[in-house]
Amino acid sequence: MNQESPQAHTFSPRPPGATAAVVLADGTVMWGRGVGAPGAAVGEVVFNTSMTGYQETLTDPSYAGQIITFTFPHIGNVGANGEDVECISPAARGLILRADITEPSNWRSTRHLDAWLTSSGIPGISGVDTRALTRRIRESGAPNGTIVHAPNGEFDLPALRAMAANWPGLIDMDLAKEVTCRQTYTWEESLWTRGQGYGHQTRPDFHVVAVDYGAKRNILRCLAAAGCRVTVVPADTSAEDMLAHKPDGVFLSNGPGDPAATGVYAVPMIQGVLASNVPLFGICLGHQMLALALGGKTCKMDTGHRGANHPVKDLATGRVEITSQNHGFAVIAESLPQGVQVTHKSLFDGSVEGLAVDGKPVFSVQYHPEASPGPQDSHHLFARFVALMQERA
């Protein structure tokens, strides 16, 4: 099929006052008002349905390579602070908003969201019909796009479209290596409480080694609050180096990109841990790579799951939990070998949301039990992980 060249496309003219745009790979242009940092970024355009926790969402390393469309219109209304960040350097490429950012109204706010976006180097746009864009993503899949904030009003639309069209997309892209830690470190900070801030774990019962594929801070806090001393290691750590820490348990974190690409180096490590019979708990990308290590396969989803309102059914108990999710790949149920059980399913589309291995202290979930942002229905999974370590002690 002959593809139309970017130069041959007729673009909509810039409306008066427009200082930002989103240009999709097919030439669609959405105009608006710029927020955050001036500049341009290219990535996969996705949507998130959460009504709260936009700062946690923007700093989730799992959003590396993605431009986030927020379906909730009031983004920025509670401002920003230094406590609700999930990583030091945000990995999201940009954000798309319906309404302008308003003045913050929250007792925990320390700065305006626009100022925080600017200091974090994140470009954004407001004034976009996010309902229409969300419907487009839902019906046709997540497109590649370029977001640009140009205060001077100058836009090279053919070049912006070419950036989007030439971006390779997330399939076969290993982004964990871009967001992982560069060296091993110890984590002791535990969960936040009003009036006291974050606590510290000083008397741990177990030692957990957490593999950082893009780990969120609140996951590490949940492990610490559950009684664990946490050692965080880079994504490419070998099984030998992992087990040299003598862990009571191993945790596989969330992260961005294609699990098959990251699995090139992660799968051999996971298989080594499985052979050692050390209790293992994986979430999100860690869940997907556990499936790969067990002989399963993953696939790219059309739209993915992103939000804090996703119902998941525990097949053993029949209990339904409302979960926080952020993933664009999924485990293929039919690819799983004998001895690997699907334990949880999405009530939205029936996709695999949890795994367990017969006869081994190993389990995983596709969603985010640390609830940052999101409901706390799944906090009990950290206690389940601790129980496996207690049984083995």
mmCIF file of C-alpha atoms in Angstrom:
data_model
loop_
_atom_site.group_PDB
_atom_site.id
_atom_site.type_symbol
_atom_site.label_atom_id
_atom_site.label_comp_id
_atom_site.label_asym_id
_atom_site.label_seq_id
_atom_site.Cartn_x
_atom_site.Cartn_y
_atom_site.Cartn_z
ATOM 1 C CA MET A 1 0.000 0.000 0.000
ATOM 2 C CA ASN A 2 1.278 3.454 -0.864
ATOM 3 C CA GLN A 3 1.543 5.699 2.182
ATOM 4 C CA GLU A 4 0.778 9.402 1.981
ATOM 5 C CA SER A 5 3.864 11.501 2.626
ATOM 6 C CA PRO A 6 3.709 13.922 5.564
ATOM 7 C CA GLN A 7 4.384 16.828 3.221
ATOM 8 C CA ALA A 8 1.319 15.986 1.091
ATOM 9 C CA HIS A 9 -1.111 16.217 4.015
ATOM 10 C CA THR A 10 -3.347 19.282 4.435
ATOM 11 C CA PHE A 11 -3.237 20.375 8.081
ATOM 12 C CA SER A 12 -5.811 22.426 9.934
ATOM 13 C CA PRO A 13 -4.667 26.030 10.463
ATOM 14 C CA ARG A 14 -3.531 27.132 13.899
ATOM 15 C CA PRO A 15 -6.413 28.798 15.778
ATOM 16 C CA PRO A 16 -5.734 32.202 17.346
ATOM 17 C CA GLY A 17 -4.084 31.825 20.736
ATOM 18 C CA ALA A 18 -3.087 28.187 20.289
ATOM 19 C CA THR A 19 0.312 27.526 21.849
ATOM 20 C CA ALA A 20 0.303 23.715 21.807
ATOM 21 C CA ALA A 21 -0.722 20.827 19.583
ATOM 22 C CA VAL A 22 -0.899 17.066 19.404
ATOM 23 C CA VAL A 23 -0.072 15.703 15.955
ATOM 24 C CA LEU A 24 -0.883 12.045 15.316
ATOM 25 C CA ALA A 25 0.897 9.805 12.841
ATOM 26 C CA ASP A 26 -2.068 9.981 10.424
ATOM 27 C CA GLY A 27 -1.889 13.784 10.327
ATOM 28 C CA THR A 28 -4.671 14.556 12.779
ATOM 29 C CA VAL A 29 -3.934 17.783 14.647
ATOM 30 C CA MET A 30 -5.499 18.765 17.987
ATOM 31 C CA TRP A 31 -4.847 22.365 19.007
ATOM 32 C CA GLY A 32 -4.857 23.820 22.480
ATOM 33 C CA ARG A 33 -3.073 25.862 25.112
ATOM 34 C CA GLY A 34 0.366 24.851 26.291
ATOM 35 C CA VAL A 35 1.073 23.860 29.892
ATOM 36 C CA GLY A 36 4.254 22.673 31.510
ATOM 37 C CA ALA A 37 7.618 22.701 29.808
ATOM 38 C CA PRO A 38 8.043 24.154 26.304
ATOM 39 C CA GLY A 39 9.281 21.624 23.745
ATOM 40 C CA ALA A 40 8.186 18.544 21.827
ATOM 41 C CA ALA A 41 8.016 14.851 22.656
ATOM 42 C CA VAL A 42 6.893 11.764 20.754
ATOM 43 C CA GLY A 43 5.273 8.631 22.128
ATOM 44 C CA GLU A 44 2.246 6.374 22.276
ATOM 45 C CA VAL A 45 -0.946 8.332 23.057
ATOM 46 C CA VAL A 46 -2.964 6.530 25.757
ATOM 47 C CA PHE A 47 -5.759 7.438 28.164
ATOM 48 C CA ASN A 48 -6.085 7.112 31.938
ATOM 49 C CA THR A 49 -9.488 7.089 33.657
ATOM 50 C CA SER A 50 -8.379 7.857 37.233
ATOM 51 C CA MET A 51 -10.179 10.672 39.026
ATOM 52 C CA THR A 52 -7.365 11.195 41.546
ATOM 53 C CA GLY A 53 -3.613 10.765 41.799
ATOM 54 C CA TYR A 54 -2.461 12.533 38.658
ATOM 55 C CA GLN A 55 0.946 13.260 40.172
ATOM 56 C CA GLU A 56 1.473 9.580 41.021
ATOM 57 C CA THR A 57 0.387 8.696 37.498
ATOM 58 C CA LEU A 58 2.757 11.152 35.829
ATOM 59 C CA THR A 59 5.688 9.848 37.890
ATOM 60 C CA ASP A 60 4.934 6.145 37.378
ATOM 61 C CA PRO A 61 7.931 4.778 35.415
ATOM 62 C CA SER A 62 5.543 2.407 33.615
ATOM 63 C CA TYR A 63 4.455 5.404 31.508
ATOM 64 C CA ALA A 64 7.852 5.704 29.824
ATOM 65 C CA GLY A 65 7.336 6.280 26.113
ATOM 66 C CA GLN A 66 3.717 7.399 26.528
ATOM 67 C CA ILE A 67 1.687 10.604 26.317
ATOM 68 C CA ILE A 68 -1.165 10.465 28.843
ATOM 69 C CA THR A 69 -4.676 11.653 28.036
ATOM 70 C CA PHE A 70 -6.566 12.230 31.283
ATOM 71 C CA THR A 71 -10.290 11.517 30.923
ATOM 72 C CA PHE A 72 -11.083 13.319 34.195
ATOM 73 C CA PRO A 73 -11.250 17.052 33.409
ATOM 74 C CA HIS A 74 -10.011 18.562 36.686
ATOM 75 C CA ILE A 75 -6.313 17.740 36.556
ATOM 76 C CA GLY A 76 -4.236 20.078 38.728
ATOM 77 C CA ASN A 77 -6.960 21.081 41.133
ATOM 78 C CA VAL A 78 -5.088 19.762 44.191
ATOM 79 C CA GLY A 79 -1.701 21.072 43.102
ATOM 80 C CA ALA A 80 1.546 19.153 43.526
ATOM 81 C CA ASN A 81 3.869 18.258 46.373
ATOM 82 C CA GLY A 82 7.150 16.503 47.028
ATOM 83 C CA GLU A 83 5.600 13.466 48.741
ATOM 84 C CA ASP A 84 3.349 12.045 46.004
ATOM 85 C CA VAL A 85 6.030 11.272 43.438
ATOM 86 C CA GLU A 86 6.788 7.688 42.458
ATOM 87 C CA CYS A 87 10.226 8.338 40.965
ATOM 88 C CA ILE A 88 12.751 11.175 40.880
ATOM 89 C CA SER A 89 12.677 11.722 37.102
ATOM 90 C CA PRO A 90 9.204 11.355 35.525
ATOM 91 C CA ALA A 91 9.212 9.078 32.481
ATOM 92 C CA ALA A 92 5.896 10.118 30.879
ATOM 93 C CA ARG A 93 6.449 12.017 27.612
ATOM 94 C CA GLY A 94 3.579 14.481 28.035
ATOM 95 C CA LEU A 95 -0.032 15.008 29.103
ATOM 96 C CA ILE A 96 -3.274 15.978 27.393
ATOM 97 C CA LEU A 97 -6.023 17.797 29.325
ATOM 98 C CA ARG A 98 -9.574 18.954 28.698
ATOM 99 C CA ALA A 99 -9.665 21.936 31.076
ATOM 100 C CA ASP A 100 -7.060 24.497 31.984
ATOM 101 C CA ILE A 101 -5.126 23.880 35.188
ATOM 102 C CA THR A 102 -6.761 25.819 38.020
ATOM 103 C CA GLU A 103 -5.269 27.226 41.195
ATOM 104 C CA PRO A 104 -4.619 24.392 43.666
ATOM 105 C CA SER A 105 -7.032 23.846 46.534
ATOM 106 C CA ASN A 106 -5.591 21.245 48.902
ATOM 107 C CA TRP A 107 -3.837 21.461 52.266
ATOM 108 C CA ARG A 108 -0.977 19.235 51.062
ATOM 109 C CA SER A 109 -0.219 21.313 47.965
ATOM 110 C CA THR A 110 3.165 23.026 47.889
ATOM 111 C CA ARG A 111 3.178 24.252 44.290
ATOM 112 C CA HIS A 112 1.069 24.722 41.168
ATOM 113 C CA LEU A 113 0.929 21.697 38.865
ATOM 114 C CA ASP A 114 2.045 23.831 35.914
ATOM 115 C CA ALA A 115 5.198 24.868 37.780
ATOM 116 C CA TRP A 116 5.868 21.244 38.728
ATOM 117 C CA LEU A 117 5.425 20.111 35.106
ATOM 118 C CA THR A 118 7.816 22.810 33.913
ATOM 119 C CA SER A 119 10.491 21.894 36.442
ATOM 120 C CA SER A 120 10.042 18.206 35.544
ATOM 121 C CA GLY A 121 10.462 18.883 31.811
ATOM 122 C CA ILE A 122 7.013 17.571 30.856
ATOM 123 C CA PRO A 123 5.158 19.342 28.015
ATOM 124 C CA GLY A 124 1.382 19.405 28.078
ATOM 125 C CA ILE A 125 -1.699 20.744 26.355
ATOM 126 C CA SER A 126 -5.129 21.794 27.624
ATOM 127 C CA GLY A 127 -8.321 22.553 25.725
ATOM 128 C CA VAL A 128 -8.417 19.225 23.853
ATOM 129 C CA ASP A 129 -11.651 17.251 23.398
ATOM 130 C CA THR A 130 -10.397 14.330 25.485
ATOM 131 C CA ARG A 131 -13.690 12.438 25.128
ATOM 132 C CA ALA A 132 -13.302 12.325 21.364
ATOM 133 C CA LEU A 133 -9.640 11.345 21.642
ATOM 134 C CA THR A 134 -10.455 8.598 24.165
ATOM 135 C CA ARG A 135 -13.151 7.172 21.886
ATOM 136 C CA ARG A 136 -10.675 7.161 19.018
ATOM 137 C CA ILE A 137 -8.092 5.258 21.099
ATOM 138 C CA ARG A 138 -10.723 2.818 22.363
ATOM 139 C CA GLU A 139 -11.999 2.053 18.862
ATOM 140 C CA SER A 140 -8.765 2.140 16.840
ATOM 141 C CA GLY A 141 -5.971 1.503 19.338
ATOM 142 C CA ALA A 142 -3.324 3.771 20.831
ATOM 143 C CA PRO A 143 -1.701 5.877 18.066
ATOM 144 C CA ASN A 144 1.763 7.343 17.903
ATOM 145 C CA GLY A 145 1.742 11.092 18.378
ATOM 146 C CA THR A 146 3.892 14.152 18.925
ATOM 147 C CA ILE A 147 3.002 16.689 21.598
ATOM 148 C CA VAL A 148 4.480 20.149 21.321
ATOM 149 C CA HIS A 149 4.258 23.235 23.546
ATOM 150 C CA ALA A 150 5.442 26.251 21.556
ATOM 151 C CA PRO A 151 4.803 29.552 23.386
ATOM 152 C CA ASN A 152 5.882 31.471 20.271
ATOM 153 C CA GLY A 153 3.096 29.864 18.242
ATOM 154 C CA GLU A 154 5.437 28.389 15.618
ATOM 155 C CA PHE A 155 4.651 24.818 14.521
ATOM 156 C CA ASP A 156 6.279 22.733 11.789
ATOM 157 C CA LEU A 157 3.336 20.365 11.340
ATOM 158 C CA PRO A 158 4.882 18.153 8.607
ATOM 159 C CA ALA A 159 7.963 17.606 10.771
ATOM 160 C CA LEU A 160 5.835 16.879 13.847
ATOM 161 C CA ARG A 161 3.767 14.379 11.915
ATOM 162 C CA ALA A 162 6.920 12.727 10.585
ATOM 163 C CA MET A 163 8.230 12.385 14.154
ATOM 164 C CA ALA A 164 5.070 10.505 15.106
ATOM 165 C CA ALA A 165 4.983 8.378 11.961
ATOM 166 C CA ASN A 166 8.631 7.370 12.289
ATOM 167 C CA TRP A 167 8.538 6.522 15.987
ATOM 168 C CA PRO A 168 8.856 2.709 16.188
ATOM 169 C CA GLY A 169 6.260 2.128 18.918
ATOM 170 C CA LEU A 170 6.485 -0.011 22.051
ATOM 171 C CA ILE A 171 6.588 -3.467 20.452
ATOM 172 C CA ASP A 172 10.128 -4.890 20.833
ATOM 173 C CA MET A 173 11.128 -1.826 22.880
ATOM 174 C CA ASP A 174 13.027 -2.455 26.127
ATOM 175 C CA LEU A 175 12.289 0.611 28.266
ATOM 176 C CA ALA A 176 13.081 -0.987 31.612
ATOM 177 C CA LYS A 177 16.766 -0.343 30.987
ATOM 178 C CA GLU A 178 15.974 3.393 30.736
ATOM 179 C CA VAL A 179 14.150 3.689 34.067
ATOM 180 C CA THR A 180 15.880 1.105 36.268
ATOM 181 C CA CYS A 181 18.300 2.067 39.015
ATOM 182 C CA ARG A 182 21.989 2.081 38.107
ATOM 183 C CA GLN A 183 23.233 0.492 41.310
ATOM 184 C CA THR A 184 21.949 -1.562 44.224
ATOM 185 C CA TYR A 185 20.497 0.289 47.221
ATOM 186 C CA THR A 186 18.551 -0.382 50.432
ATOM 187 C CA TRP A 187 15.019 0.904 51.034
ATOM 188 C CA GLU A 188 13.566 1.456 54.539
ATOM 189 C CA GLU A 189 10.811 4.080 54.084
ATOM 190 C CA SER A 190 7.295 2.789 54.837
ATOM 191 C CA LEU A 191 3.761 4.096 54.333
ATOM 192 C CA TRP A 192 2.519 7.662 54.867
ATOM 193 C CA THR A 193 0.281 8.635 57.770
ATOM 194 C CA ARG A 194 -1.356 11.989 58.401
ATOM 195 C CA GLY A 195 0.604 14.197 60.733
ATOM 196 C CA GLN A 196 3.676 11.970 60.630
ATOM 197 C CA GLY A 197 4.558 11.622 56.956
ATOM 198 C CA TYR A 198 6.417 8.500 55.869
ATOM 199 C CA GLY A 199 7.547 5.983 58.455
ATOM 200 C CA HIS A 200 10.692 3.838 58.522
ATOM 201 C CA GLN A 201 11.149 0.115 58.944
ATOM 202 C CA THR A 202 13.776 -0.410 61.638
ATOM 203 C CA ARG A 203 12.988 -3.961 62.771
ATOM 204 C CA PRO A 204 12.367 -6.052 59.644
ATOM 205 C CA ASP A 205 11.475 -9.730 59.814
ATOM 206 C CA PHE A 206 12.444 -10.655 56.266
ATOM 207 C CA HIS A 207 14.833 -9.606 53.526
ATOM 208 C CA VAL A 208 13.310 -9.008 50.087
ATOM 209 C CA VAL A 209 15.320 -8.327 46.950
ATOM 210 C CA ALA A 210 13.247 -6.172 44.580
ATOM 211 C CA VAL A 211 14.151 -6.084 40.894
ATOM 212 C CA ASP A 212 13.687 -2.549 39.592
ATOM 213 C CA TYR A 213 12.108 -2.642 36.129
ATOM 214 C CA GLY A 214 10.591 0.771 36.906
ATOM 215 C CA ALA A 215 9.520 0.293 40.506
ATOM 216 C CA LYS A 216 7.180 2.807 42.101
ATOM 217 C CA ARG A 217 8.222 4.082 45.504
ATOM 218 C CA ASN A 218 4.944 3.140 47.148
ATOM 219 C CA ILE A 219 5.479 -0.502 46.228
ATOM 220 C CA LEU A 220 8.748 -0.448 48.136
ATOM 221 C CA ARG A 221 7.001 1.330 51.018
ATOM 222 C CA CYS A 222 4.346 -1.412 51.135
ATOM 223 C CA LEU A 223 7.052 -4.075 51.333
ATOM 224 C CA ALA A 224 8.768 -2.175 54.144
ATOM 225 C CA ALA A 225 5.467 -1.687 55.988
ATOM 226 C CA ALA A 226 4.853 -5.447 55.731
ATOM 227 C CA GLY A 227 8.025 -6.061 57.736
ATOM 228 C CA CYS A 228 10.651 -6.362 55.018
ATOM 229 C CA ARG A 229 14.147 -5.035 54.630
ATOM 230 C CA VAL A 230 14.262 -4.210 50.919
ATOM 231 C CA THR A 231 17.316 -4.387 48.696
ATOM 232 C CA VAL A 232 16.643 -2.899 45.251
ATOM 233 C CA VAL A 233 18.716 -4.184 42.335
ATOM 234 C CA PRO A 234 18.990 -3.135 38.655
ATOM 235 C CA ALA A 235 16.874 -4.815 35.995
ATOM 236 C CA ASP A 236 19.769 -6.744 34.449
ATOM 237 C CA THR A 237 20.919 -8.379 37.698
ATOM 238 C CA SER A 238 21.755 -12.059 37.227
ATOM 239 C CA ALA A 239 20.221 -14.898 39.238
ATOM 240 C CA GLU A 240 23.616 -15.594 40.805
ATOM 241 C CA ASP A 241 24.000 -12.014 42.008
ATOM 242 C CA MET A 242 20.374 -11.939 43.110
ATOM 243 C CA LEU A 243 20.679 -15.050 45.253
ATOM 244 C CA ALA A 244 24.028 -13.875 46.647
ATOM 245 C CA HIS A 245 22.003 -11.374 48.701
ATOM 246 C CA LYS A 246 20.417 -14.413 50.446
ATOM 247 C CA PRO A 247 16.861 -13.116 50.094
ATOM 248 C CA ASP A 248 13.877 -14.516 51.934
ATOM 249 C CA GLY A 249 11.817 -13.418 48.944
ATOM 250 C CA VAL A 250 12.219 -11.880 45.487
ATOM 251 C CA PHE A 251 9.935 -9.184 44.110
ATOM 252 C CA LEU A 252 9.552 -8.374 40.391
ATOM 253 C CA SER A 253 8.397 -4.784 39.929
ATOM 254 C CA ASN A 254 6.249 -2.951 37.436
ATOM 255 C CA GLY A 255 7.839 -1.240 34.459
ATOM 256 C CA PRO A 256 7.378 0.022 30.884
ATOM 257 C CA GLY A 257 7.879 -1.396 27.415
ATOM 258 C CA ASP A 258 7.531 -4.806 25.793
ATOM 259 C CA PRO A 259 8.022 -7.657 28.290
ATOM 260 C CA ALA A 260 9.465 -9.862 25.531
ATOM 261 C CA ALA A 261 12.244 -7.321 24.928
ATOM 262 C CA THR A 262 13.094 -6.961 28.615
ATOM 263 C CA GLY A 263 12.769 -10.711 29.005
ATOM 264 C CA VAL A 264 15.912 -11.304 26.929
ATOM 265 C CA TYR A 265 17.952 -10.720 30.089
ATOM 266 C CA ALA A 266 15.225 -10.934 32.758
ATOM 267 C CA VAL A 267 13.849 -14.400 31.954
ATOM 268 C CA PRO A 268 17.100 -16.306 32.689
ATOM 269 C CA MET A 269 17.332 -14.542 36.053
ATOM 270 C CA ILE A 270 13.712 -15.362 36.927
ATOM 271 C CA GLN A 271 14.207 -18.988 35.939
ATOM 272 C CA GLY A 272 17.219 -19.151 38.250
ATOM 273 C CA VAL A 273 15.152 -17.792 41.134
ATOM 274 C CA LEU A 274 12.355 -20.258 40.386
ATOM 275 C CA ALA A 275 14.839 -23.118 40.565
ATOM 276 C CA SER A 276 15.988 -21.935 44.011
ATOM 277 C CA ASN A 277 12.429 -22.168 45.404
ATOM 278 C CA VAL A 278 12.715 -18.711 46.995
ATOM 279 C CA PRO A 279 9.222 -17.116 47.331
ATOM 280 C CA LEU A 280 8.551 -14.806 44.394
ATOM 281 C CA PHE A 281 5.946 -12.093 43.854
ATOM 282 C CA GLY A 282 5.570 -10.135 40.596
ATOM 283 C CA ILE A 283 3.323 -7.275 39.538
ATOM 284 C CA CYS A 284 2.555 -5.664 36.167
ATOM 285 C CA LEU A 285 5.671 -6.064 33.976
ATOM 286 C CA GLY A 286 7.038 -8.467 36.586
ATOM 287 C CA HIS A 287 3.868 -10.558 36.209
ATOM 288 C CA GLN A 288 4.266 -10.654 32.436
ATOM 289 C CA MET A 289 7.925 -11.660 32.590
ATOM 290 C CA LEU A 290 7.169 -14.361 35.143
ATOM 291 C CA ALA A 291 4.756 -15.772 32.559
ATOM 292 C CA LEU A 292 7.507 -15.667 29.929
ATOM 293 C CA ALA A 293 9.927 -17.413 32.299
ATOM 294 C CA LEU A 294 7.349 -20.151 32.846
ATOM 295 C CA GLY A 295 6.973 -20.731 29.112
ATOM 296 C CA GLY A 296 4.038 -18.447 28.352
ATOM 297 C CA LYS A 297 3.715 -15.602 25.861
ATOM 298 C CA THR A 298 2.535 -12.000 25.889
ATOM 299 C CA CYS A 299 0.835 -9.759 23.330
ATOM 300 C CA LYS A 300 0.243 -6.057 22.729
ATOM 301 C CA MET A 301 -3.236 -4.852 23.698
ATOM 302 C CA ASP A 302 -5.191 -2.439 21.505
ATOM 303 C CA THR A 303 -5.898 0.088 24.245
ATOM 304 C CA GLY A 304 -4.465 -1.393 27.438
ATOM 305 C CA HIS A 305 -5.700 -0.905 30.992
ATOM 306 C CA ARG A 306 -4.951 2.437 32.628
ATOM 307 C CA GLY A 307 -6.928 3.766 35.571
ATOM 308 C CA ALA A 308 -7.942 3.142 39.155
ATOM 309 C CA ASN A 309 -11.367 1.585 38.578
ATOM 310 C CA HIS A 310 -10.658 -1.819 37.020
ATOM 311 C CA PRO A 311 -12.661 -4.749 38.479
ATOM 312 C CA VAL A 312 -10.712 -7.998 38.863
ATOM 313 C CA LYS A 313 -12.140 -11.331 40.016
ATOM 314 C CA ASP A 314 -10.194 -13.716 42.243
ATOM 315 C CA LEU A 315 -11.149 -17.077 40.721
ATOM 316 C CA ALA A 316 -10.440 -18.988 43.947
ATOM 317 C CA THR A 317 -12.618 -16.903 46.280
ATOM 318 C CA GLY A 318 -15.020 -15.209 43.884
ATOM 319 C CA ARG A 319 -14.091 -11.880 45.428
ATOM 320 C CA VAL A 320 -14.023 -8.836 43.138
ATOM 321 C CA GLU A 321 -11.430 -6.146 43.798
ATOM 322 C CA ILE A 322 -11.322 -2.683 42.263
ATOM 323 C CA THR A 323 -7.741 -2.207 41.130
ATOM 324 C CA SER A 324 -5.276 0.357 39.837
ATOM 325 C CA GLN A 325 -3.752 -0.629 36.507
ATOM 326 C CA ASN A 326 -1.306 0.601 33.907
ATOM 327 C CA HIS A 327 -0.269 -1.821 31.184
ATOM 328 C CA GLY A 328 -0.414 -2.147 27.419
ATOM 329 C CA PHE A 329 0.673 -5.800 27.147
ATOM 330 C CA ALA A 330 -1.057 -8.905 28.472
ATOM 331 C CA VAL A 331 -0.331 -12.565 29.168
ATOM 332 C CA ILE A 332 -1.894 -14.977 26.665
ATOM 333 C CA ALA A 333 -3.822 -17.508 28.786
ATOM 334 C CA GLU A 334 -3.683 -20.275 26.164
ATOM 335 C CA SER A 335 0.120 -20.094 26.093
ATOM 336 C CA LEU A 336 0.594 -21.036 29.745
ATOM 337 C CA PRO A 337 1.892 -24.561 30.390
ATOM 338 C CA GLN A 338 0.451 -27.148 32.762
ATOM 339 C CA GLY A 339 1.141 -26.348 36.394
ATOM 340 C CA VAL A 340 0.608 -22.608 35.923
ATOM 341 C CA GLN A 341 -2.796 -21.449 37.061
ATOM 342 C CA VAL A 342 -4.688 -18.292 36.099
ATOM 343 C CA THR A 343 -5.857 -16.953 39.465
ATOM 344 C CA HIS A 344 -7.425 -13.609 38.529
ATOM 345 C CA LYS A 345 -9.314 -12.275 35.519
ATOM 346 C CA SER A 346 -10.370 -8.826 34.360
ATOM 347 C CA LEU A 347 -14.117 -8.295 34.425
ATOM 348 C CA PHE A 348 -13.708 -5.724 31.658
ATOM 349 C CA ASP A 349 -12.270 -7.990 28.961
ATOM 350 C CA GLY A 350 -11.449 -11.368 30.562
ATOM 351 C CA SER A 351 -7.692 -10.888 30.271
ATOM 352 C CA VAL A 352 -5.265 -12.612 32.643
ATOM 353 C CA GLU A 353 -4.794 -10.640 35.874
ATOM 354 C CA GLY A 354 -3.001 -13.145 38.097
ATOM 355 C CA LEU A 355 -0.901 -16.325 38.074
ATOM 356 C CA ALA A 356 0.258 -18.987 40.537
ATOM 357 C CA VAL A 357 2.569 -21.970 40.116
ATOM 358 C CA ASP A 358 1.534 -25.364 41.451
ATOM 359 C CA GLY A 359 3.761 -26.543 44.271
ATOM 360 C CA LYS A 360 5.891 -23.388 44.376
ATOM 361 C CA PRO A 361 5.720 -20.204 46.509
ATOM 362 C CA VAL A 362 5.252 -18.104 43.380
ATOM 363 C CA PHE A 363 2.442 -15.773 42.324
ATOM 364 C CA SER A 364 1.864 -12.553 40.389
ATOM 365 C CA VAL A 365 -0.795 -10.018 39.499
ATOM 366 C CA GLN A 366 -1.183 -7.717 36.528
ATOM 367 C CA TYR A 367 -2.447 -4.770 38.563
ATOM 368 C CA HIS A 368 -0.908 -2.429 41.174
ATOM 369 C CA PRO A 369 -1.699 -3.528 44.757
ATOM 370 C CA GLU A 370 0.266 -0.611 46.259
ATOM 371 C CA ALA A 371 -2.711 1.652 45.393
ATOM 372 C CA SER A 372 -0.812 4.790 44.484
ATOM 373 C CA PRO A 373 -3.060 6.080 43.100
ATOM 374 C CA GLY A 374 -6.101 3.916 43.487
ATOM 375 C CA PRO A 375 -8.180 1.813 45.878
ATOM 376 C CA GLN A 376 -6.572 -0.287 48.593
ATOM 377 C CA ASP A 377 -8.545 -3.470 47.904
ATOM 378 C CA SER A 378 -5.384 -5.416 47.025
ATOM 379 C CA HIS A 379 -3.038 -4.442 49.858
ATOM 380 C CA HIS A 380 -3.535 -7.942 51.271
ATOM 381 C CA LEU A 381 -1.242 -9.346 48.556
ATOM 382 C CA PHE A 382 1.801 -8.034 50.406
ATOM 383 C CA ALA A 383 0.680 -10.012 53.470
ATOM 384 C CA ARG A 384 0.300 -13.058 51.227
ATOM 385 C CA PHE A 385 3.906 -12.629 50.080
ATOM 386 C CA VAL A 386 5.082 -12.345 53.696
ATOM 387 C CA ALA A 387 3.107 -15.485 54.593
ATOM 388 C CA LEU A 388 4.999 -17.443 51.919
ATOM 389 C CA MET A 389 8.283 -16.282 53.418
ATOM 390 C CA GLN A 390 7.099 -17.259 56.891
ATOM 391 C CA GLU A 391 6.239 -20.762 55.659
ATOM 392 C CA ARG A 392 9.705 -21.185 54.201
ATOM 393 C CA ALA A 393 11.561 -19.777 57.225
#
